[in-house]
Short mmCIF file of C-alpha atoms and ligand atoms in Angstrom, two decimals:
data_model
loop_
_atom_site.label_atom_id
_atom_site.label_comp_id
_atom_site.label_asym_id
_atom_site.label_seq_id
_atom_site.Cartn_x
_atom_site.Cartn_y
_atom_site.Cartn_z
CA UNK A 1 0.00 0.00 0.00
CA UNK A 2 1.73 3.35 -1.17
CA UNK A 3 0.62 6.23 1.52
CA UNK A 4 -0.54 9.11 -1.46
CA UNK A 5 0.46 12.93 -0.17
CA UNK A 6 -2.29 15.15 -0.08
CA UNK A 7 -1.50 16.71 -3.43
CA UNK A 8 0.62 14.24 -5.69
CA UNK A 9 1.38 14.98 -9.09
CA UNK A 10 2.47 12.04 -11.55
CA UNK A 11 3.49 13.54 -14.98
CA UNK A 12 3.90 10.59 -17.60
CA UNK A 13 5.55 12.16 -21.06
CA UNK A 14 6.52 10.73 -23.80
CA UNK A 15 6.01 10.12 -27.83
CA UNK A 16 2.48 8.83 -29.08
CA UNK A 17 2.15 5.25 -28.60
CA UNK A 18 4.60 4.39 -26.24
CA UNK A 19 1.93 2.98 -23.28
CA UNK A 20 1.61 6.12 -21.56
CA UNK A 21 -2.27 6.39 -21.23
CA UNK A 22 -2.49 2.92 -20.36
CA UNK A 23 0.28 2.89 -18.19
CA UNK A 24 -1.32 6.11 -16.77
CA UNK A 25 -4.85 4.96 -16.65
CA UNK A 26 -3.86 2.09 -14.31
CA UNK A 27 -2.00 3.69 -12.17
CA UNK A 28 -4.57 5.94 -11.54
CA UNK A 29 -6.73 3.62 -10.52
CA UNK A 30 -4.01 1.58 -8.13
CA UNK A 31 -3.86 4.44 -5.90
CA UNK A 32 -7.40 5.67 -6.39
CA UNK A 33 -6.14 8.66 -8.04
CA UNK A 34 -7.76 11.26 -10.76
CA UNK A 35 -5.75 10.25 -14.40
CA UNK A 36 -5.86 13.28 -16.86
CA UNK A 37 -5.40 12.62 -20.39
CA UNK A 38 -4.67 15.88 -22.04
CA UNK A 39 -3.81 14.61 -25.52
CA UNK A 40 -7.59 14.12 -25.39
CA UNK A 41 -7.80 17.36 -24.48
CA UNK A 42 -5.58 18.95 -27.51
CA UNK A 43 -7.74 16.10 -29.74
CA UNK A 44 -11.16 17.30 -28.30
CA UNK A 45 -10.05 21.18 -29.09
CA UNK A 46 -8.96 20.25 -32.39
CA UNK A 47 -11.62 18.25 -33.44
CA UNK A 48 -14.09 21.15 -32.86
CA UNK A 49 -11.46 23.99 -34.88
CA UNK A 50 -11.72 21.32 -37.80
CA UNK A 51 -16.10 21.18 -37.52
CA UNK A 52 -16.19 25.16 -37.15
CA UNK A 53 -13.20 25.18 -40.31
CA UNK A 54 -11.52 28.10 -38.98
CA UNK A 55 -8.39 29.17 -39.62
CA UNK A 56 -5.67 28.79 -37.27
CA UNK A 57 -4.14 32.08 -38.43
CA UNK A 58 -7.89 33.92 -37.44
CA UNK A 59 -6.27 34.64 -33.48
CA UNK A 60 -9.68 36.20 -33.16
CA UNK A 61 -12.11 34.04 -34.18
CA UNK A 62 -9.70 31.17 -32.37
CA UNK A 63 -10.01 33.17 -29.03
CA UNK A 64 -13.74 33.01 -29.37
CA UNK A 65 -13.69 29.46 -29.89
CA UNK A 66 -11.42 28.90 -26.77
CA UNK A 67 -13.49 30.99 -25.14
CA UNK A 68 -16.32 29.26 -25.57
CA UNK A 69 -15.20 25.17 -25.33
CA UNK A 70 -15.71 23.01 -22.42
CA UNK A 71 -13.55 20.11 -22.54
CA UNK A 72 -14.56 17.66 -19.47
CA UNK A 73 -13.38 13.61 -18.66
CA UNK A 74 -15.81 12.01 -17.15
CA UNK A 75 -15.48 8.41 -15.69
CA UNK A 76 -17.94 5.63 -16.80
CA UNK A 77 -18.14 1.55 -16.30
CA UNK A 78 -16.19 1.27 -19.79
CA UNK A 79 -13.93 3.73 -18.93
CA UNK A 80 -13.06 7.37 -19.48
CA UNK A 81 -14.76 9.49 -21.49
CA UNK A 82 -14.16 12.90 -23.14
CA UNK A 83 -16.78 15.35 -23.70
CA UNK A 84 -16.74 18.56 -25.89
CA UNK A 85 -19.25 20.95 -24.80
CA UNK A 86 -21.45 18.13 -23.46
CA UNK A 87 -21.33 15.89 -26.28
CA UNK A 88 -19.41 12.24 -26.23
CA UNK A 89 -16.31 12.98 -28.10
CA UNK A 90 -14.16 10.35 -27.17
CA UNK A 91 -14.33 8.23 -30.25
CA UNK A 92 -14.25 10.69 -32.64
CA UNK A 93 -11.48 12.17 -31.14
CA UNK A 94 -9.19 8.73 -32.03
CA UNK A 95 -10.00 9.11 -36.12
CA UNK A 96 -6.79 9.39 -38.36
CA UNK A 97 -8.00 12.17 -39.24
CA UNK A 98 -7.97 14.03 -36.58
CA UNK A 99 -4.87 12.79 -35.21
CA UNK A 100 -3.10 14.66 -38.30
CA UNK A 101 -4.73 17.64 -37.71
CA UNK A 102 -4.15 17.78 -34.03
CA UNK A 103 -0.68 18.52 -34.86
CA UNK A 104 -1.00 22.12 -36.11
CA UNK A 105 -3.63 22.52 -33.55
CA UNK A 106 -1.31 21.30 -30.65
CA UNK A 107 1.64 23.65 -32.25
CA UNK A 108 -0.34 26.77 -31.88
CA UNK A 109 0.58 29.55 -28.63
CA UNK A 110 -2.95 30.41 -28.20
CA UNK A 111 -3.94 26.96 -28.08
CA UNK A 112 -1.44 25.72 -25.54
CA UNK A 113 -1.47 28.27 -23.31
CA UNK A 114 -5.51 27.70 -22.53
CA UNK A 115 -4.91 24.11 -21.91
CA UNK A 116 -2.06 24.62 -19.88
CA UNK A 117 -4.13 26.55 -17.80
CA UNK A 118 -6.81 24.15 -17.81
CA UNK A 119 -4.68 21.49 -16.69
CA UNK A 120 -3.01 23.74 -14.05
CA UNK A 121 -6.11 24.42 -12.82
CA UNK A 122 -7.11 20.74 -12.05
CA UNK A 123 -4.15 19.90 -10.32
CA UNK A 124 -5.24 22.41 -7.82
CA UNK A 125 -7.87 20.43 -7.03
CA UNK A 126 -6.61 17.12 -5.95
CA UNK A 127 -3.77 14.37 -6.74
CA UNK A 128 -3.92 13.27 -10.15
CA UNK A 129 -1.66 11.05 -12.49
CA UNK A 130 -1.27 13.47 -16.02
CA UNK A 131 0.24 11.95 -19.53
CA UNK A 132 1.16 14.13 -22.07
CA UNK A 133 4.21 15.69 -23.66
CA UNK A 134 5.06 18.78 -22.09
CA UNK A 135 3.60 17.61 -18.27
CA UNK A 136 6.77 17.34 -16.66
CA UNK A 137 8.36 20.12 -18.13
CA UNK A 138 5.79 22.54 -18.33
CA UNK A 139 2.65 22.36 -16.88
CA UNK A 140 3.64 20.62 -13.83
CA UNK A 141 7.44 21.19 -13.49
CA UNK A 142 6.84 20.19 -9.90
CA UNK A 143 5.62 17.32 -9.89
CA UNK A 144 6.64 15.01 -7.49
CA UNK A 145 7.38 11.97 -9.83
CA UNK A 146 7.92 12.14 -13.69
CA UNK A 147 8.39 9.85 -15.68
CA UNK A 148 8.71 9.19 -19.70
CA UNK A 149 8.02 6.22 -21.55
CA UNK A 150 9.87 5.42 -24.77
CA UNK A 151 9.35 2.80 -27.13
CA UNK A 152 10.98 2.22 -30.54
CA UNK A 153 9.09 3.27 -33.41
CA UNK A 154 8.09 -0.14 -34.63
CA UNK A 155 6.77 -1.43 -31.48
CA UNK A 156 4.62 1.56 -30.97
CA UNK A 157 3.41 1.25 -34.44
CA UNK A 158 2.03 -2.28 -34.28
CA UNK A 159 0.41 -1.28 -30.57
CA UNK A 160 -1.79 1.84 -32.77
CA UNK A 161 -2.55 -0.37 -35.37
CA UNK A 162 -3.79 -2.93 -33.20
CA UNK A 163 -5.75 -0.29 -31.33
CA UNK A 164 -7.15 0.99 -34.38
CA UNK A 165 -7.86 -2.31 -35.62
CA UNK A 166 -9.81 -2.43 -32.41
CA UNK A 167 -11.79 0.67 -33.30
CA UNK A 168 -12.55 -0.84 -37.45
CA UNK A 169 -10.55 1.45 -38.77
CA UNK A 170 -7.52 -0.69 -41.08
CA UNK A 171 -4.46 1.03 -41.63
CA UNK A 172 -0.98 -0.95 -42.73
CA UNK A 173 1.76 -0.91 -40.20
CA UNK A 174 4.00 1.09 -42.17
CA UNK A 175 1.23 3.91 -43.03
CA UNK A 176 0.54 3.77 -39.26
CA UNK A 177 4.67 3.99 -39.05
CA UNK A 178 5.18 6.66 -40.90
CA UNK A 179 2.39 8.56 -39.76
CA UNK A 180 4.11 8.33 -35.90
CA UNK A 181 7.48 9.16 -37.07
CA UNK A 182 6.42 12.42 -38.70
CA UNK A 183 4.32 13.29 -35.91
CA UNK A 184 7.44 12.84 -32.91
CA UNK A 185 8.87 14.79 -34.99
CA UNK A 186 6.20 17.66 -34.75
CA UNK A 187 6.14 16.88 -31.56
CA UNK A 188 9.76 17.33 -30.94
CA UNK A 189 10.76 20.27 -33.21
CA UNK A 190 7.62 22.64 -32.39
CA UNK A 191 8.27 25.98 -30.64
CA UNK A 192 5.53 26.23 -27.88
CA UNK A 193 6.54 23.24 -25.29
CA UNK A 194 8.19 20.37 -27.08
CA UNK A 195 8.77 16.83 -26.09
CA UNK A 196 11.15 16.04 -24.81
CA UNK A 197 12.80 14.54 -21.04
CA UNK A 198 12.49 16.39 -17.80
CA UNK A 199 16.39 16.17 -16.44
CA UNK A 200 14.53 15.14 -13.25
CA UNK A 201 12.15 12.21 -15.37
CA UNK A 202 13.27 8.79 -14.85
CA UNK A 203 13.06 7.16 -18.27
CA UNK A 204 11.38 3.55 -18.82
CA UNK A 205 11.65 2.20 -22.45
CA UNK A 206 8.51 -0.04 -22.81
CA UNK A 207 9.49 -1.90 -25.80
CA UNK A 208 9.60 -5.17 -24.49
CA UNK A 209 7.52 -4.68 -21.30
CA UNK A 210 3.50 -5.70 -20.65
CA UNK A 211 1.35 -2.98 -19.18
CA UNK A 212 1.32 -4.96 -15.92
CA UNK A 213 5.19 -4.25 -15.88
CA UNK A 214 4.92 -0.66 -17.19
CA UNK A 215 2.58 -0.19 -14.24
CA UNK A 216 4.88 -2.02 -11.45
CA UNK A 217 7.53 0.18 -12.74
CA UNK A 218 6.00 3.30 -12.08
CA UNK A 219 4.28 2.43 -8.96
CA UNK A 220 7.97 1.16 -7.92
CA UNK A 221 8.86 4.80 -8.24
CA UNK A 222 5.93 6.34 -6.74
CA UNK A 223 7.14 4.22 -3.64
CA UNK A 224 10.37 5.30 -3.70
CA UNK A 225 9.35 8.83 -3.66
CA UNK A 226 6.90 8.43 -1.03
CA UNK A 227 9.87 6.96 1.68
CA UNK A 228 12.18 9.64 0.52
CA UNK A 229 9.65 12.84 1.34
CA UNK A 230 8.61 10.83 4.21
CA UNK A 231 12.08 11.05 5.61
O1 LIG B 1 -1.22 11.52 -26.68
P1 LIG B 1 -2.08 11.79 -27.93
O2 LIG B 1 -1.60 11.08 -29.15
O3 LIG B 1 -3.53 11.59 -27.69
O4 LIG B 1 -1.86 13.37 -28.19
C1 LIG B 1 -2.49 14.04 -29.25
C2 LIG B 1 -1.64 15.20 -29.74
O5 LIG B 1 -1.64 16.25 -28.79
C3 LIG B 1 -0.17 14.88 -30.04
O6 LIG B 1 0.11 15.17 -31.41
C4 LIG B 1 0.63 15.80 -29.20
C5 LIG B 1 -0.33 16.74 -28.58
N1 LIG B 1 -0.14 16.86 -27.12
C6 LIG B 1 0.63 17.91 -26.70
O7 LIG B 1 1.14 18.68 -27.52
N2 LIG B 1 0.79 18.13 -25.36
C7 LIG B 1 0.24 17.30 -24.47
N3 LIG B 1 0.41 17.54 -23.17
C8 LIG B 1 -0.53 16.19 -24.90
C9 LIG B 1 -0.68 15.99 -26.25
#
């Protein structure tokens, strides 16, 4: 049994793919934590700049739309759910589609600086376990444990397609590939908050680990912290 501090923060970063919302997800619910997806969150956002078709280069008219977006997770039986202004997003959200276009989307000042907020916001209110990109580094460069997941390319490729297989969408696992490659790059090269390791993260590479290891892993660390601040 890990003793949880009043107001833990577990940031889990790393490329798409590489088991962190799993991982995440799980250990959210081992120590009865809140788990806070916020590439759902850039998904949901971009989803609803692709229905209204404005243009990212309209700062206006994407204020407005900030302005007026609720983003919201809410737990269910079957899981976690994402809803954009009220409505059950959290398929949609998963399409090819809008994974390309949540690039651009995720790139954009305006964009990240709401969500950071957002997700500052809800680590006010309680202990949660956050994946993401820029978690450790950024929004929560205090967190009491970080950690980032790696994974070669390859491996994470046949975990998406299998995951979009899932969903009945068929994509070969070089398109799926080449589509992840080109997107850690985005990730990686982009102005506003790139990926990349906290100096304080403790790296796992998940490439030949199950979730239930991924999961030991990080609760391994979460222990570790815990008997060093209780100290
Ligand atoms: O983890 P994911 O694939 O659902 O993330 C979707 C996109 O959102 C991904 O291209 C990177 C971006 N993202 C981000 O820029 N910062 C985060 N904290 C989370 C996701």
């Amino acid at each position: 049994m890990i003793a949880v501090q009043k107001s833990l923060i577990i940031a889990i970063d790393g490329p798409a793919s590489s088991g962190k919302s799993t991982t995440a997800r799980l250990v959210a619910q081992k120590l009865g934590l809140m788990y806070l997806d916020t590439g759902a969150m850039y998904r949901a956002v971009a989803l609803k700049i692709y229905r209204t078709g404005i243009e990212l280069t309209e700062k206006s008219a994407l204020m407005e739309l900030l302005n007026n977006t609720e983003v919201e997770q809410v737990g269910r039986d079957d899981g976690v759910h994402i809803l954009l202004d009220g409505e059950d997003v959290s398929e949609e959200i998963r399409t090819p589609d809008i994974s390309l276009w949540v690039g651009p989307v995720s790139e954009h000042g305006l964009v990240r600086e709401r969500l950071v907020a957002w997700q500052r916001e809800i680590g006010k209110h309680g202990s949660i376990v956050a994946d993401g990109r820029d978690i450790g580094t950024v929004v929560f460069p205090d967190a009491q444990v970080k950690i980032y997941l790696s994974a070669d390319p390859h491996t994470r490729a046949l975990r998406r397609q299998k995951e979009l297989a899932a969903r009945g969408i068929a994509q070969s696992v070089e398109e799926v590939e080449s589509a992840l490659v080109t997107r850690d790059q985005r990730d990686s090269s982009r102005a506003h908050s790139p990926l990349r390791k906290a100096e304080d993260a403790v790296e796992i590479d998940t490439t030949h680990l199950t979730v239930g290891d991924q999961v030991e892993k990080v609760l391994a660390i979460v222990k570790k912290q815990a008997a060093a601040t209780a100290k």
